[in-house]
mmCIF file of C-alpha atoms in Angstrom:
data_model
loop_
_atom_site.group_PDB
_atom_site.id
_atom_site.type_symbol
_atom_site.label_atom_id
_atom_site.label_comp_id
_atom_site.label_asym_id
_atom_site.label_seq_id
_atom_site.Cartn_x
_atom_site.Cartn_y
_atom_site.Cartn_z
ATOM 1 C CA UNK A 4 -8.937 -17.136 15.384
ATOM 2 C CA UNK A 5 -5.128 -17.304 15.280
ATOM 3 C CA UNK A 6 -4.886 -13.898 16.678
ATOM 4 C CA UNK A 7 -7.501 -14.732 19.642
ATOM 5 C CA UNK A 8 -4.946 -17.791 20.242
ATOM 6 C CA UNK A 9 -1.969 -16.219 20.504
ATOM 7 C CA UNK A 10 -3.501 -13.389 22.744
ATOM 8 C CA UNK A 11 -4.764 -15.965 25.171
ATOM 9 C CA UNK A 12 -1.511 -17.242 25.016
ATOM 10 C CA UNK A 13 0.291 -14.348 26.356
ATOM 11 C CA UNK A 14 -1.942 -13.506 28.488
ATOM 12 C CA UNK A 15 -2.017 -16.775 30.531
ATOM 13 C CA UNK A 16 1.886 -16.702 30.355
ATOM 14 C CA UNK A 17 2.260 -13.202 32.184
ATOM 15 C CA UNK A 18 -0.619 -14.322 34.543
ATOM 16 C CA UNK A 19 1.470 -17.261 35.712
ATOM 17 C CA UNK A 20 4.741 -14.951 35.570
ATOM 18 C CA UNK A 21 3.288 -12.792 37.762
ATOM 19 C CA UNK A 22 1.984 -15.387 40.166
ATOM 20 C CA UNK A 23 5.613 -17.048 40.445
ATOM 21 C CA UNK A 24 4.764 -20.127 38.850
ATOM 22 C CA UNK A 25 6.650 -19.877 35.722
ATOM 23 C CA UNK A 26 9.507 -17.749 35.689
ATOM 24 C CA UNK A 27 10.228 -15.921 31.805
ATOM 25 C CA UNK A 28 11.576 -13.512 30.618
ATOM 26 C CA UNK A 29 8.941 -11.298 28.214
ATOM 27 C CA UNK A 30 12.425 -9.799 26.469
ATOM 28 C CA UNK A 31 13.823 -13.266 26.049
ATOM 29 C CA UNK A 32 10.724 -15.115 25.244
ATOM 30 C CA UNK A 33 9.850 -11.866 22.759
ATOM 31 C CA UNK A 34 13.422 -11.974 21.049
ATOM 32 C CA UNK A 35 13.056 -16.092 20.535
ATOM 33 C CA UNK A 36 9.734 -16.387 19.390
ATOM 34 C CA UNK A 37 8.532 -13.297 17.233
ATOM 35 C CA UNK A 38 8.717 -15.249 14.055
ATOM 36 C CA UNK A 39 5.433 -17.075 15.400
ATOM 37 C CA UNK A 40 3.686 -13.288 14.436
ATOM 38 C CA UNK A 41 4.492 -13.815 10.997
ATOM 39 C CA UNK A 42 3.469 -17.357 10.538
ATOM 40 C CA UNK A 43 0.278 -16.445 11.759
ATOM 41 C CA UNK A 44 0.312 -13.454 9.245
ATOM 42 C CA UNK A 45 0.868 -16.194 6.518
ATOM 43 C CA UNK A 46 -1.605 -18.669 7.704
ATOM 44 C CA UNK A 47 -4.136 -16.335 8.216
ATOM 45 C CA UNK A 48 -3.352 -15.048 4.364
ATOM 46 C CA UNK A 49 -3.531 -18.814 3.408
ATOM 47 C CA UNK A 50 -7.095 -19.566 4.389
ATOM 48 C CA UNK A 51 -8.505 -16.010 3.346
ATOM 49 C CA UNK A 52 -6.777 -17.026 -0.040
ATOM 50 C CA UNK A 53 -8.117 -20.535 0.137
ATOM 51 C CA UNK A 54 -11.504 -19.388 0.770
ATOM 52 C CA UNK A 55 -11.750 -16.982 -2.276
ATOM 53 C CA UNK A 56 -10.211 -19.506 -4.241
ATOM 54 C CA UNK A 57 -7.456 -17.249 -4.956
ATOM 55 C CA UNK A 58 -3.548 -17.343 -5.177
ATOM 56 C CA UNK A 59 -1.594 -18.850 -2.265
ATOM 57 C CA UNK A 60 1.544 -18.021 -3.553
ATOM 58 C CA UNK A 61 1.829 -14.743 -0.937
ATOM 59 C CA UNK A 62 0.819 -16.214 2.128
ATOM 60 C CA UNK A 63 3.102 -19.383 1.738
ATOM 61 C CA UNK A 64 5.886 -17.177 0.879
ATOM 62 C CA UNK A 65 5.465 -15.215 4.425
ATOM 63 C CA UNK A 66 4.804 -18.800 5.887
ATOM 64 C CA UNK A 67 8.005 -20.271 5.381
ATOM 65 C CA UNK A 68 10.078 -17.195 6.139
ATOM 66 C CA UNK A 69 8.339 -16.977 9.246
ATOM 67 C CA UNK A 70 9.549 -21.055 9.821
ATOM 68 C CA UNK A 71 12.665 -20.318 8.537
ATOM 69 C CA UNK A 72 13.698 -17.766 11.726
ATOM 70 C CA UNK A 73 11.355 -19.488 14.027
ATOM 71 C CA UNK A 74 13.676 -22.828 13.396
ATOM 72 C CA UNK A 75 17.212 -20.739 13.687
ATOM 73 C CA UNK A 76 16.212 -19.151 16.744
ATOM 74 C CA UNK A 77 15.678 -22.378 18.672
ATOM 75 C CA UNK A 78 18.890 -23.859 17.249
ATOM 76 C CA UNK A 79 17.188 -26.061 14.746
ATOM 77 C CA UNK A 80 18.902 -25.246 11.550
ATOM 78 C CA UNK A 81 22.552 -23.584 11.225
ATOM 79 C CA UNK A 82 21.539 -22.210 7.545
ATOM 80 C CA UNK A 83 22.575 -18.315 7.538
ATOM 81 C CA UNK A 84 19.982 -15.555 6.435
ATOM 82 C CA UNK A 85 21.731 -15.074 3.180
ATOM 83 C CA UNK A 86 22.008 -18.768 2.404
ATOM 84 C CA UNK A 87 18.425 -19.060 3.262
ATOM 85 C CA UNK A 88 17.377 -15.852 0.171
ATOM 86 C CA UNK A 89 20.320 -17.263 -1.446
ATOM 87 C CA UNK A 90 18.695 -20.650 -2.280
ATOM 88 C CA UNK A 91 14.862 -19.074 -1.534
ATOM 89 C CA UNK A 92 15.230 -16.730 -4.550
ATOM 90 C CA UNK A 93 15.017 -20.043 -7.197
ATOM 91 C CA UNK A 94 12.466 -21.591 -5.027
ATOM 92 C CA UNK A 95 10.303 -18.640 -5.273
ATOM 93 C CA UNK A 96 10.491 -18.131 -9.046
ATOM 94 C CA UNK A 97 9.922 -21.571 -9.860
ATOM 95 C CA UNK A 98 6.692 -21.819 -7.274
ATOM 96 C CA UNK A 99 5.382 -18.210 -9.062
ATOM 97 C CA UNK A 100 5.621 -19.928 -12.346
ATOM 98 C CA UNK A 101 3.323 -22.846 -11.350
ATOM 99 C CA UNK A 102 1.155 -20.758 -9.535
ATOM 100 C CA UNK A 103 0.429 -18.102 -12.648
ATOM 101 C CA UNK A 104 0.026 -21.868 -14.427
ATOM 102 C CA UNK A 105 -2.445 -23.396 -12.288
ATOM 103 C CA UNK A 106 -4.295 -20.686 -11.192
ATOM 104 C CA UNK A 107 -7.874 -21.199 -12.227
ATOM 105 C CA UNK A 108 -9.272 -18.848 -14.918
ATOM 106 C CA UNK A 109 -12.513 -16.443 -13.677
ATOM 107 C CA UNK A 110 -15.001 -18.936 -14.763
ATOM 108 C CA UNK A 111 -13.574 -21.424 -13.264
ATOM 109 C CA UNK A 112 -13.701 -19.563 -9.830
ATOM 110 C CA UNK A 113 -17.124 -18.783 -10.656
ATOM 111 C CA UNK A 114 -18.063 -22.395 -11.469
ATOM 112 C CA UNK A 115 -17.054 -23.153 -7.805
ATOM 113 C CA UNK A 116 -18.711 -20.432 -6.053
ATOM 114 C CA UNK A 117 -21.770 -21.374 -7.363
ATOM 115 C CA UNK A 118 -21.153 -24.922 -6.673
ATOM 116 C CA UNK A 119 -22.118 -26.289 -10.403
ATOM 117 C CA UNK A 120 -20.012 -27.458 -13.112
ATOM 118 C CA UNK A 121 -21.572 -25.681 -16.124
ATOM 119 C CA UNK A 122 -22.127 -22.460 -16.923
ATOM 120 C CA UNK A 123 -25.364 -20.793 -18.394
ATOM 121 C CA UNK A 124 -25.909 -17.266 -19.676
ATOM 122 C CA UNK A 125 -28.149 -15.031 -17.250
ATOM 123 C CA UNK A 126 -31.730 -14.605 -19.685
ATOM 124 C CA UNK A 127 -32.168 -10.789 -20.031
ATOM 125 C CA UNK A 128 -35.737 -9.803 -20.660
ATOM 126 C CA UNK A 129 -36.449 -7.871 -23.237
ATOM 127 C CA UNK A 130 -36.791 -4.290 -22.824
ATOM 128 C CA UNK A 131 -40.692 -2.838 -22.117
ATOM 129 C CA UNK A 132 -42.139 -0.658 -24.812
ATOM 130 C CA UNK A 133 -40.755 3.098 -24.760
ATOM 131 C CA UNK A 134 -44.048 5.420 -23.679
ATOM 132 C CA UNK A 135 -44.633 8.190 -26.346
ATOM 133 C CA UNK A 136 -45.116 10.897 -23.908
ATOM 134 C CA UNK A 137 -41.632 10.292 -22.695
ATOM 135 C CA UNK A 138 -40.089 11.135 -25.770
ATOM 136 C CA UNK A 139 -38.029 14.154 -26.245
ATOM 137 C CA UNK A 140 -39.025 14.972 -29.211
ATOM 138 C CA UNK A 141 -42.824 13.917 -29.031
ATOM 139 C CA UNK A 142 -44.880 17.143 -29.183
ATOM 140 C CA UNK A 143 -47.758 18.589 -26.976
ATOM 141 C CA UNK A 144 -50.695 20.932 -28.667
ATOM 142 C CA UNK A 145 -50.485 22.772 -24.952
ATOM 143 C CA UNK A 146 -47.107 23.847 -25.502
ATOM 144 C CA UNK A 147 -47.362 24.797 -29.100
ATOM 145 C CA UNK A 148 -50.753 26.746 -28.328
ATOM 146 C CA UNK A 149 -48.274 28.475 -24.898
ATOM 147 C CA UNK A 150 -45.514 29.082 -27.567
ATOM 148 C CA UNK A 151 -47.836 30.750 -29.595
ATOM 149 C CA UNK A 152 -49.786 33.065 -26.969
ATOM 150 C CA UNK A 153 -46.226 33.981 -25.783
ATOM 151 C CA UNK A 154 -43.076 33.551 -28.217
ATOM 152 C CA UNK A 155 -40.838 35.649 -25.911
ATOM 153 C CA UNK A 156 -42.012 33.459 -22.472
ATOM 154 C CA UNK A 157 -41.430 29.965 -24.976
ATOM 155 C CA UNK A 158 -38.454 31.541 -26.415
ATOM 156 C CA UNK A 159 -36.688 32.308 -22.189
ATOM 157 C CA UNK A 160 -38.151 28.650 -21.230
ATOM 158 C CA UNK A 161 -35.958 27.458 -24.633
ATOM 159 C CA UNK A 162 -33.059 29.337 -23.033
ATOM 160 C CA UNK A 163 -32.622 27.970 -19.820
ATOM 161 C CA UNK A 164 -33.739 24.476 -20.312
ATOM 162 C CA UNK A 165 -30.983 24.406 -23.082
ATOM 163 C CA UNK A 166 -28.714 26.032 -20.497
ATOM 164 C CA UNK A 167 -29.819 23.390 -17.788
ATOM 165 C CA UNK A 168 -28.956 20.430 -20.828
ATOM 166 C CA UNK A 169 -25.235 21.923 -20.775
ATOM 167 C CA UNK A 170 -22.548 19.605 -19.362
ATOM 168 C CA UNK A 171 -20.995 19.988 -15.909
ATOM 169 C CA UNK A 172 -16.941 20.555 -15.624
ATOM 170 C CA UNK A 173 -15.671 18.640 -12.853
ATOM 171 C CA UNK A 174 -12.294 20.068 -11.307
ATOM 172 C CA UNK A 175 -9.843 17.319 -9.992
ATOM 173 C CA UNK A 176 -6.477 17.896 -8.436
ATOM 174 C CA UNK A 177 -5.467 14.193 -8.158
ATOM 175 C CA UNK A 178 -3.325 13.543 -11.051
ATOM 176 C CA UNK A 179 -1.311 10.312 -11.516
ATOM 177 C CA UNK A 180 1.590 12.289 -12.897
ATOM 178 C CA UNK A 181 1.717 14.321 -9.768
ATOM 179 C CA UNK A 182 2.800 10.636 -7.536
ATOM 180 C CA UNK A 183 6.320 8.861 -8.207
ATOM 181 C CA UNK A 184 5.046 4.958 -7.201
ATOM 182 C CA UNK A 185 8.052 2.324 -6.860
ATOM 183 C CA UNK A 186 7.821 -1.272 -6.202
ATOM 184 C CA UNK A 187 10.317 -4.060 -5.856
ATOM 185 C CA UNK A 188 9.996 -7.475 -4.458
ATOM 186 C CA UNK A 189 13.225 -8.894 -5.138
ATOM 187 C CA UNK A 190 16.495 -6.978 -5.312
ATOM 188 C CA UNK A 191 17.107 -3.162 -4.902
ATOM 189 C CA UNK A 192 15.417 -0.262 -5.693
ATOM 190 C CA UNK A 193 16.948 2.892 -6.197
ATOM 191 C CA UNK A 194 15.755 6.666 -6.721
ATOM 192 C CA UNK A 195 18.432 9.496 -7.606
ATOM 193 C CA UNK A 196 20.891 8.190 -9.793
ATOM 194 C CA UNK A 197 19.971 11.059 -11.922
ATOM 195 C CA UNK A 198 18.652 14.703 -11.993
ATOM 196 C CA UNK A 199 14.571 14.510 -11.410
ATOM 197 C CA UNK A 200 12.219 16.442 -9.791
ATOM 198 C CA UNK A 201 11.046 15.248 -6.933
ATOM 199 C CA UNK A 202 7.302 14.629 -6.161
ATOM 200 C CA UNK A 203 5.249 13.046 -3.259
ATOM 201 C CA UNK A 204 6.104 9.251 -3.460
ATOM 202 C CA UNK A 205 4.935 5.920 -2.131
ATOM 203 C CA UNK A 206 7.820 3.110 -2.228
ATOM 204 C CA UNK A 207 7.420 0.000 -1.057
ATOM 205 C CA UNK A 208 9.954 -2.890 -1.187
ATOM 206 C CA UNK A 209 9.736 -6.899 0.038
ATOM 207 C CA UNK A 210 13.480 -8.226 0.172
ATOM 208 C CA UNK A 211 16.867 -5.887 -0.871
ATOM 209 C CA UNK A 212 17.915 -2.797 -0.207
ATOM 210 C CA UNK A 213 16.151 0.901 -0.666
ATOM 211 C CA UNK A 214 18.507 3.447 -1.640
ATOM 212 C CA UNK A 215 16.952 7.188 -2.188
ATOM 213 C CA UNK A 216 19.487 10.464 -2.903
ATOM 214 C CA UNK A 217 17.650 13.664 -2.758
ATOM 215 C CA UNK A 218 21.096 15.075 -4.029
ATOM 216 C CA UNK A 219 20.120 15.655 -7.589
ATOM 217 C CA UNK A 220 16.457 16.173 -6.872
ATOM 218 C CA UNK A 221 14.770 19.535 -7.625
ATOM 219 C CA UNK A 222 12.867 19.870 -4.307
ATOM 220 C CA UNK A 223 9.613 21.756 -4.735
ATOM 221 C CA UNK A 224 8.510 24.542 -2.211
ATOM 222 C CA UNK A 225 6.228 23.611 -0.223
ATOM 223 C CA UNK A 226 6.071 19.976 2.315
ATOM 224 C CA UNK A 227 6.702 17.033 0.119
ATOM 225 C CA UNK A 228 5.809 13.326 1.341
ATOM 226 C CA UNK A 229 8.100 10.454 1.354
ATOM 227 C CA UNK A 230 6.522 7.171 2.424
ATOM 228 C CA UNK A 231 9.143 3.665 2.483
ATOM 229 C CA UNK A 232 7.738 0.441 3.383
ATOM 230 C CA UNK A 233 10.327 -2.628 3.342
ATOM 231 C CA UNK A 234 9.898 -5.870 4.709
ATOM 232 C CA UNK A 235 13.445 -7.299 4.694
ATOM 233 C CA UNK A 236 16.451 -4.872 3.601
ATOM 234 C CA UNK A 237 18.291 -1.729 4.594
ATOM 235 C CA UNK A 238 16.901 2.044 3.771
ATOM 236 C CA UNK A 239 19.141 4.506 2.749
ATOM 237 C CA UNK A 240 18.129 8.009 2.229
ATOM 238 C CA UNK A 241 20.394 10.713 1.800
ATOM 239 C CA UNK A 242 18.927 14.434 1.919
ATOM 240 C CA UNK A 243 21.369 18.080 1.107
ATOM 241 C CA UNK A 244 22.443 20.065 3.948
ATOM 242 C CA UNK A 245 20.510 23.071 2.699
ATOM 243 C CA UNK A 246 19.787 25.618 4.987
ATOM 244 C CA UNK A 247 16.364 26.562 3.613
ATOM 245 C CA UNK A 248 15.433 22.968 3.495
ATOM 246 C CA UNK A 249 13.850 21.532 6.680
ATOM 247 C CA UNK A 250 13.418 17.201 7.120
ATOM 248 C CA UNK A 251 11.100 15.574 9.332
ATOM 249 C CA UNK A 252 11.261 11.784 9.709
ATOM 250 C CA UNK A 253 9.266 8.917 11.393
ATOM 251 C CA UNK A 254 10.844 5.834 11.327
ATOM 252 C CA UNK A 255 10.346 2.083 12.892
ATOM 253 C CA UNK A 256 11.955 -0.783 12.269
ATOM 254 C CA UNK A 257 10.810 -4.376 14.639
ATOM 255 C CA UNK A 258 14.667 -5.760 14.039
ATOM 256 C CA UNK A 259 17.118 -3.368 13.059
ATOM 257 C CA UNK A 260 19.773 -0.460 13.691
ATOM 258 C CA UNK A 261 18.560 2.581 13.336
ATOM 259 C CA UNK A 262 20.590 6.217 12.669
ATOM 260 C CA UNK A 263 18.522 9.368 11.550
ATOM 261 C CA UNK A 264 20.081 12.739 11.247
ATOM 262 C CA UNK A 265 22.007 13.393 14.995
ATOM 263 C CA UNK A 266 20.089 10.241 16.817
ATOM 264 C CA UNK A 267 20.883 6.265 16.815
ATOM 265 C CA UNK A 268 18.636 3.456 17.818
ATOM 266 C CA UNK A 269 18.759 -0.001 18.055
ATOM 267 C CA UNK A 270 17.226 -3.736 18.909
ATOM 268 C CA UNK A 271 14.042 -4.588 18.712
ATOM 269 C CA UNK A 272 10.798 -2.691 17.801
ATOM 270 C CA UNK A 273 13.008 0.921 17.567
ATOM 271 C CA UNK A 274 11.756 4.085 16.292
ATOM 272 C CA UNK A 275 12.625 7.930 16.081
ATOM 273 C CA UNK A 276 11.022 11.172 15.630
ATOM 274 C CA UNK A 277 13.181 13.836 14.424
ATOM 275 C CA UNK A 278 12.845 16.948 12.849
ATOM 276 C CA UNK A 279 15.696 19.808 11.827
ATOM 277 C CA UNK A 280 15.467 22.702 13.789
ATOM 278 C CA UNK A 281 12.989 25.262 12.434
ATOM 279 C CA UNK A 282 11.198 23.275 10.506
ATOM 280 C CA UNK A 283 8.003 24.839 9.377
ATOM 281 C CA UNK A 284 9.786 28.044 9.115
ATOM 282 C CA UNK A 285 11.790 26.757 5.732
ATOM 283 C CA UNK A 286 10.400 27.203 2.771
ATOM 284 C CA UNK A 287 11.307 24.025 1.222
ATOM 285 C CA UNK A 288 10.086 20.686 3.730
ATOM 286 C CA UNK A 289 10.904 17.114 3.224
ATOM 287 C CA UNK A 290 8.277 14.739 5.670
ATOM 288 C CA UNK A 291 9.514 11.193 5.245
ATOM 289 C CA UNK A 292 8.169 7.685 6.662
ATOM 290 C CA UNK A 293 9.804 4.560 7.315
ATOM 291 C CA UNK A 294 8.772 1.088 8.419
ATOM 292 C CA UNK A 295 10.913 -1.804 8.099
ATOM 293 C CA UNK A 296 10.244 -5.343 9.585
ATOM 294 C CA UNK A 297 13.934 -6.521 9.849
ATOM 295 C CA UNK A 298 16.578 -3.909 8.552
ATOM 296 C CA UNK A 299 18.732 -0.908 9.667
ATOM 297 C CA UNK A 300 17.727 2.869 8.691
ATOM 298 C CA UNK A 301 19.711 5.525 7.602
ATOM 299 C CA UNK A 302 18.880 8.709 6.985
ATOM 300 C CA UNK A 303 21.990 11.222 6.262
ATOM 301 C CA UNK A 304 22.642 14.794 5.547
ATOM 302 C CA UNK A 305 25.161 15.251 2.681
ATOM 303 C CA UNK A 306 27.381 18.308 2.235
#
């Protein structure tokens, strides 16, 4: 519904641009108002939350940072970004704590779905009578009189139904040990201050900085995934100059300053496709992906 809304929205307000009846700017109305995107984000995470009778705490949390630049883009409030986290960061712990308090337990939640106050255990019937002829081990005279016409038939039928009984390997390559996962919501996250081997990795951050030095990894042969999600921070990622070691990045960023390798970006909604030259031709490949909603990007070649 509030995605419908704010389509119609921008839709009637281009019609009437075009017609001359309104004159705006789509940059400057874009650039003043795209807080309003993540209010709706929050709201719409509110009533999906209130409607499984789960935890709010997320979708308030986007809510009022989504207020919070709405109101200092139309001159409402003076209160810098970093005051804002500054005081936001005690306000945040201190609405967790009462949310992990009041958060009603599983029965509780089932209680309401079902709309009663009391709970009853479900009546299981009891099982039906097991039929003899299903038995494993209950005997036929037709097989014992076949087993003893032909011992070396029974004895082959023995074989392969035993064979048939034996269990199945299943061969997986997934392996949890194979991923590096990180995940931060407040503060920074780092990756590099030591020697490691480096593995395909997901990272995903909400506020503070992302800071990755492929320095002191031991790349693997091969391509090797990076993925980097932030919502609000800076990404730093700083690959060796190698000449047998090819990068490929695809970043985005909606607000934010972007430089990656030999280009530079900037403003709103930026993003760059780069590669080193030649490379699927190196032996060792580094693919890496970046999205940040408000942040700059920087991804560096060192020595």
């Amino acid at each position: 519904m509030f995605g419908g809304l704010l389509l119609l929205a921008a839709g009637v307000l281009l019609l009437l641009n075009m017609m001359g009846y309104i004159h705006v700017s789509p940059g400057e109305l874009f650039a003043t108002y795209w807080p309003v995107f993540v209010i709706l984000a929050g709201l719409s995470q509110l009533t999906n939350s209130a409607r499984q009778y789960g935890s709010i705490f997320g979708g308030l949390v986007v809510t009022v940072v989504g207020a919070f630049f709405l109101a200092r883009n139309l001159d409402f409030i003076t209160l810098s970004v970093g005051d804002f986290f500054r005081y936001a960061v005690p306000v945040v712990l201190i609405a967790a704590g009462l949310s992990v308090m009041f958060r009603p337990s599983r029965r509780q939640r089932s209680d309401l779905g079902s709309g009663s106050g009391s709970y009853e255990e479900p009546v299981i019937p009891p099982p039906p009578p097991l039929d003899p002829s299903l038995d494993p081990h209950f005997g036929s005279t037709l097989d014992e009189a076949f087993e003893q016409a032909f011992p070396d038939e029974s004895k082959k039928r023995r074989e392969q139904e035993e064979k048939h009984k034996q269990p199945k390997h299943e061969y997986r390559n997934a392996d949890p040990d194979d991923k590096i996962n990180r995940s931060g919501f407040i503060g920074d996250v780092r990756l590099g201050d030591q020697y490691f081997e480096l593995k395909p990795a997901n990272i995903s951050h909400f506020i503070g900085d992302t800071i990755i030095d492929l320095t002191k990894a031991q790349i693997p042969y091969g391509e090797t995934k990076i993925n980097v999600s932030a919502f609000i921070g800076d990404v730093k990622v700083f690959v060796p100059a190698d000449a047998d070691l090819g990068i490929s990045v695809a970043s985005n960023s909606l607000i934010g300053d972007m430089k990656v390798l030999q280009e530079k970006s900037g403003g709103f909604m930026s993003n760059i496709n780069s590669k080193t030259p030649n490379y699927n031709e190196t032996s060792k490949r580094i693919k890496l992906n970046v999205s940040v909603f408000v942040g700059d990007i920087r991804i560096n070649r060192v020595g």
